[in-house]
Amino acid sequence: MRNLNEDNITQAVLARLVDMPDNRLKTIVVNLIQHLHAFARETKLTEEEWKQGIDFLTATGHKCTDTRQEFILLSDTIGLSQLVVAQNHQRSSNATEQTVFGPFHVPNSPLLPPRGADITNGAPGDPCFISARVMTTNGEPLPGAEVDVWQADSEGYYDVQDTQWSSDNMSLRARFITDESGTLSIRTVNPKNYPIPTDGTVGQMLEAMHRHPMRPAHIHFMVKKPGYDTLITHIFSDGDPYLDSDTVFGVRSNCIGRFLKHPAGKAPDGTKMEVPFHTITCDLVLEPVVES
Ligand code: BEZ
Ligand code: FE
């Protein structure tokens, strides 16, 4: 086809895809092209704006490293990640909701005993004792579940953001296998709200949008057990001022927990604490996988 114009070019591009053998991939590519063309038409995109878009995406790619994923951050901050999560993990009303994964998970963190482990490893922050129960939607405890926990320190940084980080010195992250009671008791630090990294293109975008980069204080959990949908979630701190404006749109009401502050004294693990500490109790309720 020749002499294509703004009215017939979309159909001409789609006509080139008729022989695509992978039907699912074809659906994705066809929809993407249709929506991109419609976007360019509706916004009457100029050549200068098109070039700015290309430069923005190029700079986003250049910001990515082994430990920094600027494209995921971009997807998170425009709500695309939480949209994809929500439409792929519908939950029974009492199952814990699925949330965005975020860019700071590290596979194969230390495997520790489920009772009494301390994941602090020198990270700054007020002590916090987590007591979590992994359960079915019928309220039965789930033994043998792998629970992966990770969080930022009280200054808002994950260990991987430290340029000196190495995989044999992890802090504020670990994995556990639940015992017969399905419970975990862990010592960590009290999470604090923190800004997502703003020294890249996502930071520039948020500034242009007049948006703050903050996430409410939270702890991440990933729980795996055969026969259940792998749960990726957070427990957010009740009362956090950013619960209704999380910059990555990840807050779900049933993921908000009560972080209680206690004066110095006896901690849940029996330790005598010289300083005030927090406790948080939460249920991680898994959705069974329905065989289709
Ligand atoms: C996080 O909570 O770790 C996170 C999630 C999405 C984007 C940035 C950070
Ligand atoms: Fe986080």
PDB file of C-alpha atoms and ligand atoms in Angstrom:
ATOM      1  CA  MET A   1       0.000   0.000   0.000  1.00  0.00           C
ATOM      2  CA  ARG A   2       1.163   3.491  -0.836  1.00  0.00           C
ATOM      3  CA  ASN A   3       0.054   7.046  -0.146  1.00  0.00           C
ATOM      4  CA  LEU A   4      -1.129   6.211   3.340  1.00  0.00           C
ATOM      5  CA  ASN A   5      -2.658   9.064   5.320  1.00  0.00           C
ATOM      6  CA  GLU A   6      -3.886   9.662   8.853  1.00  0.00           C
ATOM      7  CA  ASP A   7      -7.219   8.058   8.038  1.00  0.00           C
ATOM      8  CA  ASN A   8      -6.097   4.751   6.554  1.00  0.00           C
ATOM      9  CA  ILE A   9      -2.662   4.044   8.047  1.00  0.00           C
ATOM     10  CA  THR A  10      -3.985   2.143  11.088  1.00  0.00           C
ATOM     11  CA  GLN A  11      -5.792  -0.396   8.935  1.00  0.00           C
ATOM     12  CA  ALA A  12      -2.699  -0.739   6.716  1.00  0.00           C
ATOM     13  CA  VAL A  13      -0.490  -1.541   9.726  1.00  0.00           C
ATOM     14  CA  LEU A  14      -3.025  -4.030  11.122  1.00  0.00           C
ATOM     15  CA  ALA A  15      -3.260  -5.730   7.718  1.00  0.00           C
ATOM     16  CA  ARG A  16       0.460  -6.611   8.024  1.00  0.00           C
ATOM     17  CA  LEU A  17      -0.311  -8.658  11.142  1.00  0.00           C
ATOM     18  CA  VAL A  18      -2.799 -11.104   9.660  1.00  0.00           C
ATOM     19  CA  ASP A  19      -0.251 -13.922   9.462  1.00  0.00           C
ATOM     20  CA  MET A  20       0.940 -13.675  13.051  1.00  0.00           C
ATOM     21  CA  PRO A  21       0.866 -17.283  14.302  1.00  0.00           C
ATOM     22  CA  ASP A  22       0.604 -16.541  18.035  1.00  0.00           C
ATOM     23  CA  ASN A  23      -3.006 -15.491  18.605  1.00  0.00           C
ATOM     24  CA  ARG A  24      -2.539 -14.030  22.058  1.00  0.00           C
ATOM     25  CA  LEU A  25       0.480 -11.993  20.965  1.00  0.00           C
ATOM     26  CA  LYS A  26      -1.522 -10.853  17.927  1.00  0.00           C
ATOM     27  CA  THR A  27      -4.369  -9.620  20.154  1.00  0.00           C
ATOM     28  CA  ILE A  28      -1.912  -7.675  22.311  1.00  0.00           C
ATOM     29  CA  VAL A  29      -0.078  -6.095  19.370  1.00  0.00           C
ATOM     30  CA  VAL A  30      -3.285  -5.240  17.469  1.00  0.00           C
ATOM     31  CA  ASN A  31      -4.817  -3.562  20.526  1.00  0.00           C
ATOM     32  CA  LEU A  32      -1.634  -1.720  21.344  1.00  0.00           C
ATOM     33  CA  ILE A  33      -1.311  -0.319  17.821  1.00  0.00           C
ATOM     34  CA  GLN A  34      -4.982   0.651  17.686  1.00  0.00           C
ATOM     35  CA  HIS A  35      -4.781   2.459  21.027  1.00  0.00           C
ATOM     36  CA  LEU A  36      -1.485   4.179  20.222  1.00  0.00           C
ATOM     37  CA  HIS A  37      -2.810   5.421  16.894  1.00  0.00           C
ATOM     38  CA  ALA A  38      -6.055   6.585  18.518  1.00  0.00           C
ATOM     39  CA  PHE A  39      -4.016   8.381  21.200  1.00  0.00           C
ATOM     40  CA  ALA A  40      -1.919  10.193  18.548  1.00  0.00           C
ATOM     41  CA  ARG A  41      -5.064  11.227  16.668  1.00  0.00           C
ATOM     42  CA  GLU A  42      -7.083  12.330  19.705  1.00  0.00           C
ATOM     43  CA  THR A  43      -4.244  14.371  21.197  1.00  0.00           C
ATOM     44  CA  LYS A  44      -3.167  15.655  17.754  1.00  0.00           C
ATOM     45  CA  LEU A  45       0.375  14.671  18.773  1.00  0.00           C
ATOM     46  CA  THR A  46       3.039  16.961  17.283  1.00  0.00           C
ATOM     47  CA  GLU A  47       6.419  15.725  16.010  1.00  0.00           C
ATOM     48  CA  GLU A  48       8.155  17.556  18.843  1.00  0.00           C
ATOM     49  CA  GLU A  49       5.943  15.851  21.431  1.00  0.00           C
ATOM     50  CA  TRP A  50       6.514  12.459  19.788  1.00  0.00           C
ATOM     51  CA  LYS A  51      10.296  13.061  20.039  1.00  0.00           C
ATOM     52  CA  GLN A  52       9.975  14.085  23.705  1.00  0.00           C
ATOM     53  CA  GLY A  53       8.141  10.839  24.366  1.00  0.00           C
ATOM     54  CA  ILE A  54      10.889   8.834  22.643  1.00  0.00           C
ATOM     55  CA  ASP A  55      13.567  10.696  24.636  1.00  0.00           C
ATOM     56  CA  PHE A  56      11.670  10.065  27.888  1.00  0.00           C
ATOM     57  CA  LEU A  57      11.443   6.311  27.230  1.00  0.00           C
ATOM     58  CA  THR A  58      15.098   6.191  26.140  1.00  0.00           C
ATOM     59  CA  ALA A  59      16.207   7.928  29.353  1.00  0.00           C
ATOM     60  CA  THR A  60      13.991   5.541  31.345  1.00  0.00           C
ATOM     61  CA  GLY A  61      15.832   2.595  29.798  1.00  0.00           C
ATOM     62  CA  HIS A  62      19.213   4.185  30.492  1.00  0.00           C
ATOM     63  CA  LYS A  63      18.297   4.506  34.175  1.00  0.00           C
ATOM     64  CA  CYS A  64      17.768   0.746  34.499  1.00  0.00           C
ATOM     65  CA  THR A  65      20.484  -1.424  36.078  1.00  0.00           C
ATOM     66  CA  ASP A  66      20.523  -4.851  37.746  1.00  0.00           C
ATOM     67  CA  THR A  67      19.084  -3.266  40.912  1.00  0.00           C
ATOM     68  CA  ARG A  68      17.071  -0.355  39.459  1.00  0.00           C
ATOM     69  CA  GLN A  69      14.002  -0.920  37.262  1.00  0.00           C
ATOM     70  CA  GLU A  70      12.760   2.467  36.103  1.00  0.00           C
ATOM     71  CA  PHE A  71      10.191   0.962  33.699  1.00  0.00           C
ATOM     72  CA  ILE A  72       8.467  -0.903  36.554  1.00  0.00           C
ATOM     73  CA  LEU A  73       8.521   2.317  38.567  1.00  0.00           C
ATOM     74  CA  LEU A  74       6.904   4.070  35.609  1.00  0.00           C
ATOM     75  CA  SER A  75       4.236   1.381  35.316  1.00  0.00           C
ATOM     76  CA  ASP A  76       3.626   1.578  39.090  1.00  0.00           C
ATOM     77  CA  THR A  77       3.239   5.357  39.200  1.00  0.00           C
ATOM     78  CA  ILE A  78       0.735   5.501  36.336  1.00  0.00           C
ATOM     79  CA  GLY A  79      -1.407   2.806  37.974  1.00  0.00           C
ATOM     80  CA  LEU A  80      -0.735   0.213  35.266  1.00  0.00           C
ATOM     81  CA  SER A  81       0.872  -2.302  37.643  1.00  0.00           C
ATOM     82  CA  GLN A  82      -2.000  -2.227  40.160  1.00  0.00           C
ATOM     83  CA  LEU A  83      -4.555  -2.446  37.306  1.00  0.00           C
ATOM     84  CA  VAL A  84      -2.884  -5.597  35.942  1.00  0.00           C
ATOM     85  CA  VAL A  85      -2.609  -7.063  39.456  1.00  0.00           C
ATOM     86  CA  ALA A  86      -6.265  -6.347  40.249  1.00  0.00           C
ATOM     87  CA  GLN A  87      -7.627  -7.892  37.060  1.00  0.00           C
ATOM     88  CA  ASN A  88      -5.557 -11.051  37.505  1.00  0.00           C
ATOM     89  CA  HIS A  89      -6.106 -11.737  41.212  1.00  0.00           C
ATOM     90  CA  GLN A  90      -9.745 -11.482  42.122  1.00  0.00           C
ATOM     91  CA  ARG A  91     -10.214 -12.439  45.743  1.00  0.00           C
ATOM     92  CA  SER A  92     -12.890 -13.856  48.034  1.00  0.00           C
ATOM     93  CA  SER A  93     -14.020 -11.160  50.442  1.00  0.00           C
ATOM     94  CA  ASN A  94     -11.950 -12.517  53.346  1.00  0.00           C
ATOM     95  CA  ALA A  95      -8.761 -13.327  51.416  1.00  0.00           C
ATOM     96  CA  THR A  96      -5.867 -10.870  51.677  1.00  0.00           C
ATOM     97  CA  GLU A  97      -5.748  -8.571  48.656  1.00  0.00           C
ATOM     98  CA  GLN A  98      -2.989  -8.677  46.061  1.00  0.00           C
ATOM     99  CA  THR A  99      -0.888  -5.551  45.592  1.00  0.00           C
ATOM    100  CA  VAL A 100       1.978  -4.363  43.412  1.00  0.00           C
ATOM    101  CA  PHE A 101       5.253  -6.258  43.778  1.00  0.00           C
ATOM    102  CA  GLY A 102       7.542  -3.220  43.622  1.00  0.00           C
ATOM    103  CA  PRO A 103      11.152  -3.221  42.457  1.00  0.00           C
ATOM    104  CA  PHE A 104      12.951  -4.066  45.713  1.00  0.00           C
ATOM    105  CA  HIS A 105      12.337  -7.788  46.174  1.00  0.00           C
ATOM    106  CA  VAL A 106      15.460  -9.973  46.122  1.00  0.00           C
ATOM    107  CA  PRO A 107      15.087 -13.710  45.462  1.00  0.00           C
ATOM    108  CA  ASN A 108      16.718 -16.231  47.805  1.00  0.00           C
ATOM    109  CA  SER A 109      16.915 -14.050  50.890  1.00  0.00           C
ATOM    110  CA  PRO A 110      18.063 -15.894  54.042  1.00  0.00           C
ATOM    111  CA  LEU A 111      15.818 -18.769  55.142  1.00  0.00           C
ATOM    112  CA  LEU A 112      15.247 -18.306  58.899  1.00  0.00           C
ATOM    113  CA  PRO A 113      13.245 -20.154  61.577  1.00  0.00           C
ATOM    114  CA  PRO A 114       9.626 -18.933  61.790  1.00  0.00           C
ATOM    115  CA  ARG A 115       9.735 -18.125  65.518  1.00  0.00           C
ATOM    116  CA  GLY A 116      11.909 -15.429  67.011  1.00  0.00           C
ATOM    117  CA  ALA A 117      14.123 -14.516  64.022  1.00  0.00           C
ATOM    118  CA  ASP A 118      15.586 -11.000  63.903  1.00  0.00           C
ATOM    119  CA  ILE A 119      15.899  -9.600  60.356  1.00  0.00           C
ATOM    120  CA  THR A 120      17.244  -6.189  61.416  1.00  0.00           C
ATOM    121  CA  ASN A 121      20.961  -6.857  60.741  1.00  0.00           C
ATOM    122  CA  GLY A 122      21.970  -3.380  61.907  1.00  0.00           C
ATOM    123  CA  ALA A 123      19.347  -1.433  59.928  1.00  0.00           C
ATOM    124  CA  PRO A 124      18.216   1.802  61.617  1.00  0.00           C
ATOM    125  CA  GLY A 125      14.742   2.068  63.134  1.00  0.00           C
ATOM    126  CA  ASP A 126      12.608   1.501  66.230  1.00  0.00           C
ATOM    127  CA  PRO A 127      12.155  -2.193  67.077  1.00  0.00           C
ATOM    128  CA  CYS A 128       8.979  -3.812  65.775  1.00  0.00           C
ATOM    129  CA  PHE A 129       7.688  -7.328  66.458  1.00  0.00           C
ATOM    130  CA  ILE A 130       5.540  -8.905  63.734  1.00  0.00           C
ATOM    131  CA  SER A 131       3.172 -11.718  64.522  1.00  0.00           C
ATOM    132  CA  ALA A 132       1.566 -13.123  61.371  1.00  0.00           C
ATOM    133  CA  ARG A 133      -0.792 -16.044  60.721  1.00  0.00           C
ATOM    134  CA  VAL A 134      -0.946 -17.718  57.324  1.00  0.00           C
ATOM    135  CA  MET A 135      -4.466 -19.054  56.873  1.00  0.00           C
ATOM    136  CA  THR A 136      -7.064 -20.401  54.464  1.00  0.00           C
ATOM    137  CA  THR A 137     -10.268 -18.466  53.783  1.00  0.00           C
ATOM    138  CA  ASN A 138     -11.944 -20.943  56.213  1.00  0.00           C
ATOM    139  CA  GLY A 139      -9.673 -19.755  59.015  1.00  0.00           C
ATOM    140  CA  GLU A 140      -7.497 -22.886  59.118  1.00  0.00           C
ATOM    141  CA  PRO A 141      -3.746 -22.426  59.678  1.00  0.00           C
ATOM    142  CA  LEU A 142      -1.511 -23.173  56.694  1.00  0.00           C
ATOM    143  CA  PRO A 143       1.694 -25.055  57.564  1.00  0.00           C
ATOM    144  CA  GLY A 144       4.504 -25.379  55.016  1.00  0.00           C
ATOM    145  CA  ALA A 145       3.888 -21.995  53.363  1.00  0.00           C
ATOM    146  CA  GLU A 146       6.946 -19.991  52.284  1.00  0.00           C
ATOM    147  CA  VAL A 147       6.675 -16.422  53.534  1.00  0.00           C
ATOM    148  CA  ASP A 148       9.074 -13.904  52.010  1.00  0.00           C
ATOM    149  CA  VAL A 149       9.301 -10.588  53.895  1.00  0.00           C
ATOM    150  CA  TRP A 150      11.058  -7.361  52.841  1.00  0.00           C
ATOM    151  CA  GLN A 151      10.928  -3.748  53.888  1.00  0.00           C
ATOM    152  CA  ALA A 152      12.736  -0.411  53.927  1.00  0.00           C
ATOM    153  CA  ASP A 153      14.575   0.898  56.995  1.00  0.00           C
ATOM    154  CA  SER A 154      13.455   3.880  59.049  1.00  0.00           C
ATOM    155  CA  GLU A 155      15.234   6.200  56.620  1.00  0.00           C
ATOM    156  CA  GLY A 156      13.218   4.851  53.718  1.00  0.00           C
ATOM    157  CA  TYR A 157      15.917   2.788  52.031  1.00  0.00           C
ATOM    158  CA  TYR A 158      16.028  -0.869  51.047  1.00  0.00           C
ATOM    159  CA  ASP A 159      19.363  -2.621  51.543  1.00  0.00           C
ATOM    160  CA  VAL A 160      19.731  -3.041  47.744  1.00  0.00           C
ATOM    161  CA  GLN A 161      19.746   0.746  47.307  1.00  0.00           C
ATOM    162  CA  ASP A 162      23.082   0.931  49.130  1.00  0.00           C
ATOM    163  CA  THR A 163      25.884   1.004  46.546  1.00  0.00           C
ATOM    164  CA  GLN A 164      27.922  -1.269  48.891  1.00  0.00           C
ATOM    165  CA  TRP A 165      25.117  -3.878  49.007  1.00  0.00           C
ATOM    166  CA  SER A 166      26.052  -7.498  48.537  1.00  0.00           C
ATOM    167  CA  SER A 167      23.826 -10.546  48.489  1.00  0.00           C
ATOM    168  CA  ASP A 168      25.627 -12.095  51.457  1.00  0.00           C
ATOM    169  CA  ASN A 169      24.795  -9.203  53.772  1.00  0.00           C
ATOM    170  CA  MET A 170      21.036  -8.694  53.445  1.00  0.00           C
ATOM    171  CA  SER A 171      19.000  -6.748  55.956  1.00  0.00           C
ATOM    172  CA  LEU A 172      15.270  -6.328  56.534  1.00  0.00           C
ATOM    173  CA  ARG A 173      14.495  -9.253  54.269  1.00  0.00           C
ATOM    174  CA  ALA A 174      14.193 -13.014  54.879  1.00  0.00           C
ATOM    175  CA  ARG A 175      12.125 -16.100  54.111  1.00  0.00           C
ATOM    176  CA  PHE A 176      10.342 -18.437  56.513  1.00  0.00           C
ATOM    177  CA  ILE A 177       8.460 -21.729  56.278  1.00  0.00           C
ATOM    178  CA  THR A 178       5.404 -21.837  58.495  1.00  0.00           C
ATOM    179  CA  ASP A 179       5.049 -24.672  61.023  1.00  0.00           C
ATOM    180  CA  GLU A 180       1.864 -26.546  62.031  1.00  0.00           C
ATOM    181  CA  SER A 181       0.380 -23.392  63.597  1.00  0.00           C
ATOM    182  CA  GLY A 182       0.880 -21.348  60.398  1.00  0.00           C
ATOM    183  CA  THR A 183       2.333 -18.532  62.477  1.00  0.00           C
ATOM    184  CA  LEU A 184       5.433 -16.369  62.264  1.00  0.00           C
ATOM    185  CA  SER A 185       6.997 -14.125  64.878  1.00  0.00           C
ATOM    186  CA  ILE A 186       9.774 -11.861  63.650  1.00  0.00           C
ATOM    187  CA  ARG A 187      11.725  -8.949  64.993  1.00  0.00           C
ATOM    188  CA  THR A 188      12.318  -6.069  62.569  1.00  0.00           C
ATOM    189  CA  VAL A 189      12.188  -2.255  62.598  1.00  0.00           C
ATOM    190  CA  ASN A 190       9.077  -0.121  62.506  1.00  0.00           C
ATOM    191  CA  PRO A 191       8.453   0.847  58.855  1.00  0.00           C
ATOM    192  CA  LYS A 192       8.210   4.516  57.902  1.00  0.00           C
ATOM    193  CA  ASN A 193       6.666   6.190  54.889  1.00  0.00           C
ATOM    194  CA  TYR A 194       9.240   6.931  52.202  1.00  0.00           C
ATOM    195  CA  PRO A 195       9.583   8.403  48.730  1.00  0.00           C
ATOM    196  CA  ILE A 196      10.145   6.123  45.764  1.00  0.00           C
ATOM    197  CA  PRO A 197      13.405   6.948  43.941  1.00  0.00           C
ATOM    198  CA  THR A 198      13.013  10.336  42.230  1.00  0.00           C
ATOM    199  CA  ASP A 199      16.454  10.750  40.654  1.00  0.00           C
ATOM    200  CA  GLY A 200      15.274   9.338  37.308  1.00  0.00           C
ATOM    201  CA  THR A 201      12.630   9.951  34.680  1.00  0.00           C
ATOM    202  CA  VAL A 202       9.808   8.888  37.019  1.00  0.00           C
ATOM    203  CA  GLY A 203      10.842  11.639  39.435  1.00  0.00           C
ATOM    204  CA  GLN A 204      10.731  14.170  36.571  1.00  0.00           C
ATOM    205  CA  MET A 205       7.316  12.874  35.554  1.00  0.00           C
ATOM    206  CA  LEU A 206       5.906  13.163  39.091  1.00  0.00           C
ATOM    207  CA  GLU A 207       7.206  16.706  39.325  1.00  0.00           C
ATOM    208  CA  ALA A 208       5.587  17.625  35.997  1.00  0.00           C
ATOM    209  CA  MET A 209       2.343  16.118  37.319  1.00  0.00           C
ATOM    210  CA  HIS A 210       2.620  18.028  40.621  1.00  0.00           C
ATOM    211  CA  ARG A 211       2.483  14.737  42.532  1.00  0.00           C
ATOM    212  CA  HIS A 212       4.342  13.647  45.646  1.00  0.00           C
ATOM    213  CA  PRO A 213       6.522  10.497  45.488  1.00  0.00           C
ATOM    214  CA  MET A 214       5.481   9.045  48.865  1.00  0.00           C
ATOM    215  CA  ARG A 215       4.397   5.551  49.833  1.00  0.00           C
ATOM    216  CA  PRO A 216       2.687   4.952  53.185  1.00  0.00           C
ATOM    217  CA  ALA A 217       4.738   2.925  55.714  1.00  0.00           C
ATOM    218  CA  HIS A 218       4.524  -0.782  54.914  1.00  0.00           C
ATOM    219  CA  ILE A 219       6.072  -4.231  55.053  1.00  0.00           C
ATOM    220  CA  HIS A 220       6.012  -6.477  51.957  1.00  0.00           C
ATOM    221  CA  PHE A 221       4.971 -10.140  52.058  1.00  0.00           C
ATOM    222  CA  MET A 222       4.964 -12.844  49.407  1.00  0.00           C
ATOM    223  CA  VAL A 223       3.389 -16.141  50.485  1.00  0.00           C
ATOM    224  CA  LYS A 224       3.666 -19.310  48.387  1.00  0.00           C
ATOM    225  CA  LYS A 225       1.873 -22.570  48.980  1.00  0.00           C
ATOM    226  CA  PRO A 226       0.919 -25.159  46.323  1.00  0.00           C
ATOM    227  CA  GLY A 227      -2.844 -25.100  45.650  1.00  0.00           C
ATOM    228  CA  TYR A 228      -3.124 -21.383  46.500  1.00  0.00           C
ATOM    229  CA  ASP A 229      -2.674 -18.229  44.445  1.00  0.00           C
ATOM    230  CA  THR A 230       0.733 -16.829  45.448  1.00  0.00           C
ATOM    231  CA  LEU A 231      -0.054 -13.854  47.631  1.00  0.00           C
ATOM    232  CA  ILE A 232       1.937 -10.687  47.014  1.00  0.00           C
ATOM    233  CA  THR A 233       0.838  -8.024  49.421  1.00  0.00           C
ATOM    234  CA  HIS A 234       1.831  -5.346  51.905  1.00  0.00           C
ATOM    235  CA  ILE A 235       0.765  -4.573  55.451  1.00  0.00           C
ATOM    236  CA  PHE A 236       0.348  -0.811  55.670  1.00  0.00           C
ATOM    237  CA  SER A 237       0.523   1.215  58.854  1.00  0.00           C
ATOM    238  CA  ASP A 238      -2.864   2.540  59.991  1.00  0.00           C
ATOM    239  CA  GLY A 239      -2.983   6.296  60.399  1.00  0.00           C
ATOM    240  CA  ASP A 240      -0.249   6.921  57.837  1.00  0.00           C
ATOM    241  CA  PRO A 241      -0.929  10.262  56.116  1.00  0.00           C
ATOM    242  CA  TYR A 242      -0.272   8.764  52.660  1.00  0.00           C
ATOM    243  CA  LEU A 243      -2.729   5.854  52.784  1.00  0.00           C
ATOM    244  CA  ASP A 244      -5.105   7.639  50.390  1.00  0.00           C
ATOM    245  CA  SER A 245      -2.473   9.025  48.071  1.00  0.00           C
ATOM    246  CA  ASP A 246       0.058   6.184  47.710  1.00  0.00           C
ATOM    247  CA  THR A 247       2.103   7.172  44.678  1.00  0.00           C
ATOM    248  CA  VAL A 248       1.811   3.626  43.259  1.00  0.00           C
ATOM    249  CA  PHE A 249      -1.924   3.179  44.005  1.00  0.00           C
ATOM    250  CA  GLY A 250      -1.271   0.017  46.056  1.00  0.00           C
ATOM    251  CA  VAL A 251      -3.311   0.455  49.245  1.00  0.00           C
ATOM    252  CA  ARG A 252      -6.200  -1.947  49.901  1.00  0.00           C
ATOM    253  CA  SER A 253      -8.341  -1.606  53.017  1.00  0.00           C
ATOM    254  CA  ASN A 254      -7.822  -5.194  54.102  1.00  0.00           C
ATOM    255  CA  CYS A 255      -4.045  -4.698  54.014  1.00  0.00           C
ATOM    256  CA  ILE A 256      -3.988  -1.982  56.683  1.00  0.00           C
ATOM    257  CA  GLY A 257      -2.692  -3.183  60.056  1.00  0.00           C
ATOM    258  CA  ARG A 258      -2.494  -1.649  63.521  1.00  0.00           C
ATOM    259  CA  PHE A 259       1.073  -0.923  64.526  1.00  0.00           C
ATOM    260  CA  LEU A 260       0.822  -0.516  68.308  1.00  0.00           C
ATOM    261  CA  LYS A 261       3.445   1.463  70.225  1.00  0.00           C
ATOM    262  CA  HIS A 262       4.545   0.107  73.628  1.00  0.00           C
ATOM    263  CA  PRO A 263       6.749   1.651  76.309  1.00  0.00           C
ATOM    264  CA  ALA A 264      10.087  -0.007  77.158  1.00  0.00           C
ATOM    265  CA  GLY A 265       9.486  -3.358  78.853  1.00  0.00           C
ATOM    266  CA  LYS A 266       8.892  -6.981  77.959  1.00  0.00           C
ATOM    267  CA  ALA A 267       8.600  -7.672  74.207  1.00  0.00           C
ATOM    268  CA  PRO A 268       6.465 -10.484  72.715  1.00  0.00           C
ATOM    269  CA  ASP A 269       9.569 -12.691  72.345  1.00  0.00           C
ATOM    270  CA  GLY A 270      10.376 -12.247  76.056  1.00  0.00           C
ATOM    271  CA  THR A 271      13.262  -9.798  75.448  1.00  0.00           C
ATOM    272  CA  LYS A 272      13.476  -6.956  77.963  1.00  0.00           C
ATOM    273  CA  MET A 273      13.405  -3.843  75.768  1.00  0.00           C
ATOM    274  CA  GLU A 274      15.210  -0.728  77.018  1.00  0.00           C
ATOM    275  CA  VAL A 275      13.431   1.443  74.434  1.00  0.00           C
ATOM    276  CA  PRO A 276       9.817   1.751  73.227  1.00  0.00           C
ATOM    277  CA  PHE A 277       8.839  -0.754  70.563  1.00  0.00           C
ATOM    278  CA  HIS A 278       5.956  -1.551  68.200  1.00  0.00           C
ATOM    279  CA  THR A 279       3.944  -4.693  67.585  1.00  0.00           C
ATOM    280  CA  ILE A 280       1.864  -5.637  64.566  1.00  0.00           C
ATOM    281  CA  THR A 281      -0.422  -8.639  64.273  1.00  0.00           C
ATOM    282  CA  CYS A 282      -1.711  -9.625  60.864  1.00  0.00           C
ATOM    283  CA  ASP A 283      -3.434 -12.449  59.007  1.00  0.00           C
ATOM    284  CA  LEU A 284      -2.249 -13.492  55.552  1.00  0.00           C
ATOM    285  CA  VAL A 285      -5.241 -15.285  54.052  1.00  0.00           C
ATOM    286  CA  LEU A 286      -4.587 -17.246  50.852  1.00  0.00           C
ATOM    287  CA  GLU A 287      -7.040 -17.683  47.975  1.00  0.00           C
ATOM    288  CA  PRO A 288      -7.291 -21.278  46.758  1.00  0.00           C
ATOM    289  CA  VAL A 289      -6.549 -21.881  43.070  1.00  0.00           C
ATOM    290  CA  VAL A 290      -9.686 -23.059  41.318  1.00  0.00           C
ATOM    291  CA  GLU A 291      -8.901 -25.732  38.723  1.00  0.00           C
ATOM    292  CA  SER A 292     -10.510 -24.790  35.397  1.00  0.00           C
TER     293      SER A 292
HETATM  294  C1  BEZ B   1       7.927  -0.553  47.207  1.00  0.00           C
HETATM  295  O1  BEZ B   1       7.093  -0.456  48.050  1.00  0.00           O
HETATM  296  O2  BEZ B   1       8.928  -1.167  47.476  1.00  0.00           O
HETATM  297  C2  BEZ B   1       7.719   0.077  45.880  1.00  0.00           C
HETATM  298  C3  BEZ B   1       6.637  -0.298  45.120  1.00  0.00           C
HETATM  299  C4  BEZ B   1       6.452   0.292  43.889  1.00  0.00           C
HETATM  300  C5  BEZ B   1       7.332   1.241  43.446  1.00  0.00           C
HETATM  301  C6  BEZ B   1       8.410   1.624  44.229  1.00  0.00           C
HETATM  302  C7  BEZ B   1       8.598   1.037  45.462  1.00  0.00           C
HETATM  303 FE    FE B   2       8.190  -0.927  49.718  1.00  0.00          FE
END
